[in-house]
Coordinates of C-alpha atoms in Angstrom, one line a residue:
M11 CA 8.3 51.2 62.7
S12 CA 11.5 50.0 61.1
D13 CA 12.5 48.2 64.3
A14 CA 9.1 46.3 64.5
Q15 CA 8.9 45.1 60.9
P16 CA 11.3 42.2 61.1
T17 CA 9.4 40.9 64.1
L18 CA 6.1 40.8 62.2
V19 CA 7.8 39.1 59.2
Q20 CA 9.3 36.5 61.5
Q21 CA 6.0 35.8 63.2
A22 CA 4.3 35.3 59.8
Q23 CA 7.1 32.9 58.7
D24 CA 6.8 30.9 61.9
A25 CA 3.0 30.6 61.6
A26 CA 3.3 29.5 58.0
S27 CA 5.9 26.9 58.9
K28 CA 3.7 25.5 61.8
L29 CA 0.7 25.3 59.5
A30 CA 2.7 23.5 56.8
T31 CA 3.9 21.0 59.4
T32 CA 0.4 20.3 60.7
V33 CA -0.9 19.8 57.2
A34 CA 1.9 17.5 56.3
E35 CA 1.4 15.4 59.4
T36 CA -2.4 15.2 58.7
L37 CA -1.9 14.2 55.1
N38 CA 0.8 11.6 55.6
I39 CA -0.1 9.5 58.6
S40 CA -0.2 6.3 56.5
G41 CA 1.9 7.4 53.6
S42 CA -1.2 8.3 51.5
P43 CA -2.3 11.9 51.0
G44 CA -5.3 12.9 53.1
V45 CA -5.3 9.6 55.3
T46 CA -5.9 10.3 59.0
S47 CA -5.5 8.0 62.1
D48 CA -7.9 6.9 64.8
A49 CA -7.4 7.3 68.6
S50 CA -5.1 4.3 68.8
G51 CA -2.9 5.6 66.0
L52 CA -4.0 3.2 63.3
P53 CA -4.7 4.7 59.9
K54 CA -8.3 5.1 58.9
L55 CA -9.0 3.9 55.4
Y56 CA -12.3 4.7 53.7
I57 CA -14.1 2.4 51.3
D58 CA -17.0 3.5 49.2
E59 CA -18.6 0.6 47.2
K60 CA -20.4 3.0 44.8
A61 CA -18.3 6.1 44.4
G62 CA -14.8 4.9 45.4
S63 CA -12.0 4.0 43.0
D64 CA -9.3 1.3 43.3
E65 CA -7.3 3.1 40.6
T66 CA -7.3 6.7 41.8
G67 CA -8.4 6.4 45.5
T68 CA -6.0 7.2 48.3
G69 CA -8.1 5.9 51.3
A70 CA -9.0 9.4 52.5
E71 CA -12.6 10.3 53.2
L72 CA -12.8 12.5 50.1
S73 CA -10.9 9.9 48.0
P74 CA -12.1 6.5 49.1
F75 CA -11.2 3.1 47.7
Q76 CA -13.9 0.8 46.2
T77 CA -12.8 -2.4 47.9
P78 CA -11.3 -3.3 51.3
V79 CA -8.6 -5.5 49.6
K80 CA -7.3 -2.5 47.6
A81 CA -7.3 -0.4 50.8
Y82 CA -5.3 -3.1 52.6
Q83 CA -2.8 -3.3 49.7
S84 CA -2.2 0.5 50.0
L85 CA -0.5 -0.1 53.4
T86 CA 3.3 -0.4 53.6
P87 CA 4.6 -3.9 53.1
S88 CA 5.8 -4.2 56.7
T89 CA 2.3 -3.6 58.1
S90 CA 0.3 -5.3 55.4
S91 CA 2.0 -8.6 56.2
D92 CA -0.1 -8.9 59.4
A93 CA -2.6 -11.8 59.1
D94 CA -5.3 -9.8 61.0
P95 CA -6.1 -6.7 59.0
T96 CA -7.9 -5.0 61.9
K97 CA -4.5 -4.8 63.7
V98 CA -3.0 -2.6 61.1
A99 CA -5.9 -0.2 60.1
T100 CA -9.4 0.8 60.8
F101 CA -11.6 0.1 57.7
L102 CA -14.6 2.5 57.4
V103 CA -17.2 1.4 54.8
R104 CA -20.0 3.4 53.2
K105 CA -22.6 1.2 51.5
A106 CA -24.2 2.1 48.2
D107 CA -27.5 2.9 49.9
S108 CA -26.0 5.3 52.5
V109 CA -24.2 7.7 50.2
E110 CA -26.7 10.5 50.8
R111 CA -26.5 10.1 54.6
N112 CA -22.7 10.2 54.4
E113 CA -22.7 7.2 56.8
W114 CA -19.4 5.4 57.4
V115 CA -19.4 2.2 59.5
E116 CA -16.5 0.1 60.6
L117 CA -16.0 -3.1 58.7
G118 CA -18.1 -5.9 60.3
T119 CA -17.3 -9.5 61.1
S120 CA -18.4 -10.9 57.7
G121 CA -16.6 -8.1 56.0
R122 CA -13.4 -8.9 57.8
K123 CA -13.7 -12.5 56.9
K124 CA -14.2 -11.6 53.3
L125 CA -11.2 -9.2 53.5
I126 CA -9.0 -11.9 55.0
K127 CA -10.0 -14.4 52.3
G128 CA -9.4 -11.7 49.6
I129 CA -5.9 -11.0 51.1
E130 CA -5.1 -14.7 51.0
L131 CA -6.1 -14.9 47.4
W132 CA -4.1 -11.8 46.5
R133 CA -1.0 -13.1 48.2
K134 CA -1.3 -16.5 46.5
K135 CA -1.6 -14.7 43.1
D136 CA 1.4 -12.5 44.0
A137 CA 3.4 -15.6 45.0
K138 CA 2.4 -17.4 41.8
A139 CA 3.3 -14.3 39.8
A140 CA 6.6 -14.1 41.5
Q141 CA 7.3 -17.8 40.8
E142 CA 6.2 -17.4 37.2
G143 CA 8.5 -14.4 37.0
E144 CA 11.3 -16.4 38.4
R145 CA 10.6 -19.3 36.0
I146 CA 10.5 -16.9 33.0
A147 CA 13.7 -15.2 34.2
K148 CA 15.4 -18.6 34.6
E149 CA 14.2 -19.8 31.2
K150 CA 15.5 -16.6 29.6
K151 CA 18.8 -17.0 31.4
D152 CA 19.1 -20.7 30.4
A153 CA 18.2 -19.7 26.7
E154 CA 20.9 -17.0 26.8
E155 CA 23.4 -19.5 28.1
R156 CA 22.5 -22.1 25.5
D157 CA 22.7 -19.5 22.8
R158 CA 26.1 -18.4 24.2
K159 CA 27.4 -22.0 24.1
R160 CA 25.9 -22.6 20.6
R161 CA 27.7 -19.5 19.4
E162 CA 31.0 -20.6 20.9
E163 CA 30.6 -24.0 19.3
A164 CA 29.5 -22.3 16.0
K165 CA 32.7 -20.3 15.8
G166 CA 34.6 -23.5 15.4
V167 CA 32.4 -24.7 12.4
V168 CA 33.9 -23.5 9.1
L169 CA 32.3 -24.5 5.8
V170 CA 34.5 -25.2 2.9
D171 CA 33.5 -24.7 -0.7
D172 CA 34.8 -28.1 -1.8
E173 CA 35.2 -28.4 -5.5
S174 CA 35.9 -32.1 -5.2
K175 CA 32.1 -32.4 -5.1
G176 CA 32.0 -30.9 -8.5
V177 CA 32.4 -27.4 -10.0
A178 CA 29.3 -25.5 -9.1
K179 CA 27.6 -24.0 -12.2
K180 CA 26.7 -20.3 -11.5
T181 CA 23.2 -19.7 -12.6
K182 CA 20.0 -17.7 -12.1
L183 CA 17.1 -19.3 -10.3
H184 CA 14.8 -19.5 -13.3
A185 CA 17.2 -22.0 -14.9
V186 CA 17.6 -24.3 -11.9
P187 CA 14.7 -26.7 -12.7
E188 CA 16.5 -27.6 -16.0
L189 CA 19.7 -28.5 -14.0
T190 CA 18.6 -31.6 -12.1
G191 CA 21.6 -33.6 -10.9
T192 CA 23.9 -30.6 -11.3
R193 CA 25.8 -28.8 -8.6
V194 CA 24.9 -25.1 -8.8
R195 CA 26.0 -21.8 -7.3
L196 CA 23.2 -19.5 -6.4
Q197 CA 22.8 -16.0 -5.0
G198 CA 19.7 -14.3 -3.8
W199 CA 17.5 -13.0 -1.0
V200 CA 15.9 -15.2 1.7
H201 CA 12.2 -14.9 0.8
R202 CA 11.0 -17.4 3.4
L203 CA 12.7 -19.2 6.2
R204 CA 11.6 -22.2 8.2
S205 CA 13.8 -23.9 10.8
Q206 CA 13.5 -27.5 12.1
K207 CA 15.8 -29.4 14.4
A208 CA 17.8 -31.0 11.7
N209 CA 17.0 -28.8 8.7
V210 CA 16.6 -25.2 7.7
F211 CA 14.3 -24.6 4.7
V212 CA 15.1 -21.4 2.7
V213 CA 13.0 -20.2 -0.2
L214 CA 15.5 -18.2 -2.2
R215 CA 14.6 -15.3 -4.5
D216 CA 16.8 -13.5 -7.1
G217 CA 14.2 -11.6 -9.3
T218 CA 14.1 -14.4 -11.9
G219 CA 12.4 -17.0 -9.8
F220 CA 12.1 -18.9 -6.5
I221 CA 13.9 -22.0 -5.4
Q222 CA 13.7 -24.0 -2.2
C223 CA 17.1 -24.8 -0.6
I224 CA 17.7 -27.2 2.3
L225 CA 20.5 -26.7 4.8
S226 CA 21.5 -29.5 7.2
G227 CA 24.5 -30.9 9.0
D228 CA 27.3 -28.4 9.5
C229 CA 25.4 -25.9 7.3
I230 CA 23.0 -25.1 10.2
K231 CA 25.7 -25.1 12.9
T232 CA 27.6 -21.9 11.8
V233 CA 27.3 -18.4 13.3
D234 CA 25.7 -17.3 10.0
A235 CA 23.0 -20.0 10.4
L236 CA 22.2 -18.6 13.9
D237 CA 21.9 -15.1 12.5
L238 CA 20.0 -15.9 9.3
T239 CA 16.9 -13.7 8.8
V240 CA 14.3 -13.1 6.1
E241 CA 15.5 -10.8 3.3
S242 CA 19.2 -11.5 4.1
T243 CA 21.3 -12.1 1.0
I244 CA 23.2 -15.4 0.8
E245 CA 25.4 -17.4 -1.6
L246 CA 25.2 -21.1 -1.7
C247 CA 26.3 -24.3 -3.5
G248 CA 24.4 -27.5 -3.7
S249 CA 23.0 -30.2 -5.9
V250 CA 19.6 -29.9 -7.7
E251 CA 17.2 -32.7 -7.0
K252 CA 13.6 -33.3 -7.8
V253 CA 11.2 -33.0 -4.8
K254 CA 10.0 -36.2 -3.3
E255 CA 6.6 -37.5 -4.4
G256 CA 3.7 -35.8 -2.6
Q257 CA 5.8 -32.7 -1.8
N258 CA 5.8 -29.3 -3.5
A259 CA 8.4 -26.7 -4.2
P260 CA 8.9 -24.0 -6.8
G261 CA 9.8 -25.5 -10.1
G262 CA 9.4 -29.0 -8.7
V263 CA 13.0 -29.1 -7.5
E264 CA 15.1 -28.3 -4.5
V265 CA 18.7 -27.6 -3.8
I266 CA 20.5 -29.7 -1.2
V267 CA 23.1 -27.2 0.1
D268 CA 26.7 -28.3 0.9
W269 CA 28.2 -24.8 1.3
W270 CA 26.8 -21.4 1.9
K271 CA 27.7 -18.0 3.3
L272 CA 25.8 -14.9 4.6
V273 CA 26.5 -12.0 2.3
G274 CA 24.2 -9.3 3.8
K275 CA 22.4 -9.8 7.0
A276 CA 18.9 -8.2 7.3
P277 CA 17.8 -7.0 10.7
G278 CA 15.7 -9.1 13.1
G279 CA 13.8 -8.2 16.2
D280 CA 11.7 -5.0 16.0
E281 CA 13.3 -4.2 12.7
A282 CA 12.6 -7.6 11.1
F283 CA 11.2 -7.4 7.6
E284 CA 8.1 -9.4 8.5
G285 CA 7.0 -6.8 11.0
R286 CA 7.4 -3.8 8.8
L287 CA 4.5 -4.6 6.5
R288 CA 1.4 -6.6 7.4
A289 CA -2.0 -7.1 5.7
D290 CA -3.6 -4.4 8.0
T291 CA -0.8 -1.9 7.6
E292 CA -2.2 1.6 7.0
Q293 CA -2.0 2.8 3.4
S294 CA 0.2 5.9 4.0
I295 CA 2.7 3.7 5.8
R296 CA 2.6 1.2 2.9
A297 CA 3.3 4.1 0.5
D298 CA 6.3 5.2 2.7
L299 CA 7.6 1.6 2.6
R300 CA 6.9 1.0 -1.1
H301 CA 10.5 0.0 -1.6
L302 CA 10.0 -2.9 0.7
E303 CA 6.4 -3.7 -0.5
L304 CA 7.8 -4.3 -4.0
R305 CA 9.6 -7.4 -2.6
G306 CA 6.2 -9.0 -1.9
E307 CA 4.9 -11.7 -4.2
T308 CA 1.8 -9.7 -5.3
A309 CA 3.7 -6.5 -6.1
T310 CA 6.4 -8.5 -7.9
S311 CA 3.8 -10.3 -10.0
V312 CA 2.1 -7.0 -10.9
M313 CA 5.4 -5.4 -12.0
R314 CA 6.4 -8.5 -14.0
F315 CA 3.1 -8.6 -15.7
R316 CA 3.4 -4.9 -16.5
A317 CA 6.7 -5.6 -18.3
L318 CA 5.1 -8.4 -20.3
L319 CA 2.1 -6.2 -21.1
L320 CA 4.4 -3.5 -22.5
R321 CA 6.3 -6.1 -24.5
A322 CA 3.1 -7.4 -25.9
F323 CA 2.1 -3.9 -27.1
R324 CA 5.5 -3.4 -28.7
E325 CA 5.3 -6.7 -30.5
Y326 CA 1.8 -5.9 -31.8
F327 CA 3.0 -2.5 -33.1
H328 CA 6.1 -4.1 -34.6
K329 CA 3.9 -6.6 -36.5
T330 CA 1.5 -3.9 -37.7
R331 CA 4.4 -1.6 -38.8
V332 CA 3.7 1.1 -36.2
T333 CA 6.9 2.9 -35.3
E334 CA 7.9 3.9 -31.8
V335 CA 9.0 7.4 -31.1
T336 CA 10.0 9.3 -27.9
P337 CA 8.5 12.8 -27.7
P338 CA 9.6 15.4 -25.1
C339 CA 8.2 15.5 -21.6
M340 CA 9.0 19.3 -21.1
V341 CA 6.6 21.4 -23.2
Q342 CA 5.3 24.9 -23.6
T343 CA 1.8 24.1 -24.9
S344 CA -1.1 22.2 -23.4
V345 CA -3.3 19.5 -24.9
E346 CA -6.1 18.9 -22.3
G347 CA -6.5 22.4 -20.9
G348 CA -4.4 24.5 -18.5
S349 CA -6.1 23.5 -15.2
T350 CA -4.2 20.2 -15.0
L351 CA -0.8 21.4 -16.0
F352 CA 2.3 21.1 -13.8
E353 CA 4.2 24.3 -14.4
F354 CA 7.9 25.0 -13.8
E355 CA 10.5 27.5 -14.8
Y356 CA 12.6 26.6 -17.8
Y357 CA 15.7 28.8 -18.1
G358 CA 13.6 31.8 -17.1
A359 CA 10.6 30.9 -19.3
K360 CA 7.3 29.2 -18.3
A361 CA 7.1 25.5 -19.2
Y362 CA 5.0 22.4 -18.3
L363 CA 5.2 18.7 -17.8
T364 CA 3.4 17.1 -20.8
Q365 CA -0.2 16.0 -20.4
S366 CA 0.0 14.0 -23.7
S367 CA 2.4 13.4 -26.5
Q368 CA -0.3 13.4 -29.1
L369 CA 0.5 16.7 -30.8
Y370 CA 4.1 15.6 -31.3
L371 CA 3.1 12.2 -32.7
E372 CA 1.0 13.9 -35.3
T373 CA 4.0 15.9 -36.6
V374 CA 5.9 12.7 -37.6
L375 CA 3.0 11.1 -39.5
P376 CA 4.3 12.5 -42.8
S377 CA 7.7 11.0 -42.3
L378 CA 7.2 7.8 -40.3
G379 CA 3.6 7.0 -41.0
D380 CA 1.7 5.3 -38.1
V381 CA 3.6 6.0 -34.8
Y382 CA 3.2 5.3 -31.1
C383 CA 5.0 6.1 -27.8
I384 CA 5.0 4.7 -24.3
Q385 CA 5.9 7.6 -22.1
E386 CA 4.9 9.3 -18.8
S387 CA 2.2 11.9 -18.8
F388 CA 1.4 14.3 -16.0
R389 CA -2.0 15.6 -14.8
A390 CA -2.3 18.0 -11.9
E391 CA -5.8 16.9 -11.0
K392 CA -6.6 17.3 -7.3
S393 CA -8.2 13.9 -7.3
L394 CA -7.7 10.9 -5.0
T395 CA -9.9 8.4 -6.7
R396 CA -8.7 4.9 -7.1
R397 CA -8.1 5.3 -10.8
H398 CA -6.2 8.6 -10.9
L399 CA -2.5 9.2 -10.8
S400 CA -0.5 12.5 -11.2
E401 CA 2.1 10.7 -13.2
Y402 CA 1.1 7.7 -15.3
T403 CA 2.3 5.6 -18.2
H404 CA 0.6 6.8 -21.4
L405 CA 0.5 4.6 -24.5
E406 CA -0.4 6.9 -27.4
T407 CA -0.8 6.1 -31.0
E408 CA -1.5 8.2 -34.1
L409 CA -2.7 6.5 -37.3
V410 CA -2.8 8.2 -40.8
F411 CA -5.0 7.7 -43.8
I412 CA -7.9 6.2 -41.7
E413 CA -11.6 6.8 -41.0
F414 CA -13.3 6.6 -37.7
K415 CA -14.4 3.0 -38.2
D416 CA -10.7 2.1 -38.9
L417 CA -9.8 3.6 -35.6
L418 CA -12.4 1.6 -33.7
D419 CA -11.4 -1.6 -35.5
H420 CA -7.7 -1.0 -34.7
L421 CA -8.5 -0.5 -31.0
E422 CA -10.5 -3.6 -30.8
D423 CA -7.9 -5.7 -32.6
M424 CA -5.0 -4.3 -30.5
I425 CA -6.7 -5.0 -27.2
C426 CA -7.8 -8.5 -28.1
T427 CA -4.4 -9.4 -29.7
V428 CA -2.6 -8.3 -26.6
V429 CA -5.0 -10.2 -24.3
D430 CA -4.5 -13.3 -26.4
A431 CA -0.7 -12.9 -26.3
L432 CA -0.6 -12.6 -22.5
L433 CA -2.9 -15.6 -22.0
A434 CA -0.7 -17.6 -24.3
D435 CA 2.5 -16.7 -22.4
P436 CA 3.0 -19.1 -19.5
V437 CA 4.4 -16.5 -17.1
S438 CA 1.7 -13.8 -17.6
A439 CA -1.0 -16.4 -17.8
E440 CA 0.0 -17.8 -14.4
I441 CA -0.1 -14.3 -12.9
I442 CA -3.6 -13.7 -14.3
K443 CA -4.7 -17.0 -13.0
T444 CA -3.3 -16.2 -9.5
L445 CA -4.4 -12.6 -9.1
N446 CA -7.6 -12.7 -11.2
P447 CA -8.8 -16.2 -11.7
D448 CA -12.2 -15.1 -13.1
F449 CA -10.7 -13.1 -15.9
T450 CA -12.2 -13.9 -19.3
P451 CA -10.9 -12.4 -22.6
P452 CA -13.3 -10.0 -24.3
S453 CA -15.2 -11.3 -27.2
R454 CA -15.4 -9.5 -30.6
P455 CA -17.0 -7.3 -31.6
F456 CA -16.9 -4.8 -28.7
M457 CA -20.2 -3.2 -27.9
R458 CA -20.4 0.2 -29.6
M459 CA -22.7 2.7 -27.8
D460 CA -23.5 6.2 -28.9
Y461 CA -23.2 8.9 -26.2
C462 CA -26.9 9.8 -26.6
D463 CA -27.8 6.1 -26.1
A464 CA -25.7 6.1 -23.0
I465 CA -27.6 9.0 -21.6
T466 CA -30.8 7.1 -22.3
Y467 CA -29.4 4.0 -20.6
L468 CA -28.4 5.9 -17.5
K469 CA -32.0 7.4 -17.2
E470 CA -33.7 4.0 -17.7
H471 CA -31.5 2.3 -15.1
G472 CA -31.7 5.0 -12.5
I473 CA -28.0 5.9 -12.6
T474 CA -28.1 9.6 -11.7
K475 CA -25.6 12.4 -11.4
E476 CA -24.0 13.1 -8.0
D477 CA -26.7 15.6 -7.1
G478 CA -29.4 12.9 -7.7
T479 CA -30.7 14.4 -11.0
D480 CA -30.9 12.6 -14.3
H481 CA -28.3 12.9 -17.0
I482 CA -29.1 15.0 -20.0
I483 CA -27.5 15.5 -23.4
G484 CA -24.4 17.7 -22.9
D485 CA -23.5 16.3 -19.5
D486 CA -20.0 15.1 -18.9
I487 CA -20.8 11.6 -17.6
A488 CA -19.1 11.3 -14.2
E489 CA -16.7 8.3 -13.7
A490 CA -18.9 6.7 -11.0
A491 CA -21.9 6.6 -13.3
E492 CA -19.8 5.5 -16.3
R493 CA -18.3 2.7 -14.2
K494 CA -21.7 1.6 -12.8
M495 CA -23.1 1.3 -16.3
T496 CA -20.1 -0.6 -17.6
D497 CA -20.2 -3.0 -14.6
Q498 CA -23.9 -3.7 -15.2
I499 CA -23.3 -4.4 -18.9
N500 CA -20.2 -6.4 -17.9
R501 CA -18.3 -6.3 -21.1
P502 CA -16.0 -3.8 -22.8
I503 CA -17.9 -0.8 -24.3
M504 CA -16.8 1.6 -27.0
L505 CA -18.6 4.8 -25.9
M506 CA -18.7 7.1 -29.0
N507 CA -19.6 10.5 -30.4
F508 CA -19.3 12.8 -27.5
P509 CA -20.5 16.4 -27.6
K510 CA -18.1 18.9 -29.1
I511 CA -18.3 21.1 -26.0
L512 CA -16.9 18.3 -23.8
K513 CA -13.9 17.6 -26.0
A514 CA -10.5 19.1 -26.9
F515 CA -10.0 21.6 -29.7
Y516 CA -8.5 19.2 -32.1
M517 CA -11.3 16.6 -32.3
K518 CA -13.1 16.2 -35.6
T519 CA -16.9 16.7 -35.7
I520 CA -19.3 14.3 -37.3
D521 CA -20.6 15.0 -40.7
G522 CA -24.2 16.1 -40.4
R523 CA -23.9 16.3 -36.5
P524 CA -21.7 19.4 -36.0
D525 CA -22.3 19.4 -32.3
F526 CA -20.8 16.0 -31.8
T527 CA -17.3 14.5 -32.4
E528 CA -15.9 11.4 -33.9
S529 CA -14.5 10.4 -30.5
V530 CA -14.4 7.2 -28.4
D531 CA -13.7 6.0 -24.9
V532 CA -13.1 2.3 -24.3
L533 CA -14.7 1.3 -21.0
V534 CA -14.0 -2.0 -19.2
P535 CA -15.7 -3.5 -16.1
G536 CA -14.3 -2.8 -12.7
V537 CA -12.2 0.2 -14.0
G538 CA -14.1 2.3 -16.4
E539 CA -12.3 4.3 -19.1
V540 CA -8.9 2.9 -20.2
V541 CA -8.7 4.5 -23.7
G542 CA -9.7 7.8 -25.0
G543 CA -9.3 8.6 -28.7
S544 CA -10.8 10.5 -31.7
M545 CA -10.3 11.4 -35.3
R546 CA -8.3 14.6 -35.5
I547 CA -9.3 17.8 -37.4
S548 CA -7.6 17.8 -40.8
D549 CA -9.0 21.0 -42.2
L550 CA -6.9 24.1 -41.4
Q551 CA -9.9 26.5 -41.0
E552 CA -11.7 24.0 -38.8
L553 CA -8.6 23.8 -36.6
M554 CA -8.3 27.6 -36.3
D555 CA -12.0 27.7 -35.3
G556 CA -11.2 25.0 -32.7
Y557 CA -8.5 27.2 -31.2
K558 CA -10.9 30.2 -31.1
R559 CA -13.7 28.1 -29.6
T560 CA -11.6 27.0 -26.6
G561 CA -9.9 30.3 -26.1
I562 CA -6.4 28.9 -27.0
P563 CA -4.0 31.2 -28.8
H564 CA -2.9 29.5 -32.0
E565 CA 0.6 31.1 -32.3
P566 CA 2.4 28.8 -29.9
Y567 CA 1.0 25.8 -31.9
Y568 CA 2.4 26.9 -35.2
W569 CA 4.3 23.6 -35.6
F570 CA 1.1 21.7 -35.0
T571 CA -1.0 23.9 -37.3
D572 CA 1.6 23.4 -40.1
Q573 CA 0.5 19.8 -40.4
R574 CA -2.7 21.1 -42.0
K575 CA -0.8 23.4 -44.3
Y576 CA 1.8 21.1 -45.8
G577 CA -0.3 18.1 -47.1
T578 CA -3.2 17.4 -44.7
T579 CA -5.0 14.1 -44.5
E580 CA -7.5 12.2 -42.4
H581 CA -5.9 10.8 -39.3
G582 CA -6.8 9.8 -35.7
G583 CA -5.4 8.4 -32.6
Y584 CA -5.8 7.6 -28.9
G585 CA -4.2 7.4 -25.5
L586 CA -4.3 4.3 -23.3
G587 CA -3.7 4.4 -19.5
V588 CA -1.3 1.5 -18.8
E589 CA -2.0 1.4 -15.1
R590 CA -5.8 1.3 -15.7
L591 CA -5.5 -1.6 -18.1
L592 CA -3.3 -3.4 -15.6
A593 CA -5.9 -2.9 -13.0
W594 CA -8.5 -4.5 -15.3
F595 CA -6.3 -7.5 -16.1
L596 CA -5.2 -8.3 -12.6
K597 CA -8.3 -7.0 -10.7
R598 CA -6.4 -4.4 -8.7
F599 CA -8.6 -2.1 -6.6
T600 CA -6.5 0.9 -7.3
V601 CA -4.1 2.0 -10.1
R602 CA -1.6 2.8 -7.4
E603 CA -0.8 -0.9 -7.1
C604 CA 0.0 -0.9 -10.8
S605 CA 2.7 1.8 -10.7
L606 CA 6.3 1.2 -9.5
Y607 CA 6.3 4.3 -7.3
P608 CA 2.8 5.9 -7.6
R609 CA 2.6 9.7 -7.7
Y610 CA -0.7 11.3 -6.7
M611 CA -1.9 14.3 -4.8
G612 CA 0.2 14.7 -1.7
R613 CA 2.6 11.8 -2.6
A614 CA 6.0 12.2 -4.4
T615 CA 8.1 9.9 -2.1
P616 CA 9.9 7.7 -1.9

């Protein structure tokens, strides 16, 4: 048995090898898997007009082509060059109506003529494509040669900062329009770039303004000129001239450049700035590239307006003798409830990022009187609506020795005064005109609507809750319904007197209406709530009852409670969302556009 075993193994190996050779010869007669040959040795190519495929077919019976031309193209170049296709292959065609009969017939006379015509057309297209490829390759080579020569010539062009033309006054771009006839030295980023045969037009940006600069002569013959790209930083000298009549340029002037240099080259090609952000760029990518988006004119305008808005608020408070303070952002007590607190470890103890600075502002009323702060607040709301941020700029104010009407009058006066100031400022007014040309300042007095009247309005106008049912007293009006009502009325609304069960522990109740509070939300069209405020509880026992009602232990709030022990008085305040107010001013769809680097659920970069 042991002597016979190798013989059997060898026989099996020989049989397998012979079978493999036969299969290989059968499948590779024409170089295509599964293609066989006829009696004369020509490959048989199958074409099925209905079930065949020119993309995946091989010409075998089980994998036919759809057209004879594609079958012919599958042959090797040496055989497919023959003018008569019948000399290089046998073409078997199955018509659409003979699939069930599995009937294959050889390509007829008319079919051969059509095939020959198709082959001629294919070869002409191939020849044309080849010629086009040669032309493109030649043009590319010629362009590369021209570029090489230009670069060689450019190496010999050296610009000289010639002070004999006058000492260049170093200045920022915003001051250039006042320096007509003066030679200036400017630095900035290339905001826009347009090249002509004799001139290169550069719109320069330095953060203070935009100026058009014109390069010509030797200034466009240097290596730096060949490499110049958008967002590169440059330094230049030139004379300031008024633009010619009928032409436009920022500030009505342009700089005729006599010397310049490339300070920092921005990439071109696939990494070019213009290609990184487009109008249709997906939002998550825009968020990743926020550092580049901020260079755009819209984002720049929003951020500049934001600065002017904050300045207008500070000027208003200065004139009305309200003092700015800076409360802490790391706290160990909550203001708006624990569900939206960002918690962290603070030297082994539990601490939070502040939701509001209100409680701290109240503690300095006895020493400073009316106070305010402009500071970040943090809310861990799992919300991705267009008006929510996890970190937002909170303008908060506390006013002492006032009644509820005084609080409402103050809010109305503050908002209207700030609006008037921004419309009077030429820079902020131009931004409003550009981004929100339909903006109209609110008229006084603001509409003042009781919460119960708002519930009635929602019912009468068919504005329902998310589940389709009507609102009833005690409902927390959802932001969508609130915004819809405000948009219909189309003017700022002071929505007042919310139920106690909906509001924080520190809000004062209405005399004679113990279930309702002296509270107010200021609503504006297109955004909804931008301000939330109330009168604060001044009575010690009422405050203790408030702690108990909301299940908050009073011990950690001893420093806040003491304000009612050591000389209490009537007082009230509010918090204003700066990004929401900006969205109203500039008609931004989302508050994310109004924050430098917006933070919201899932986003804490860059």
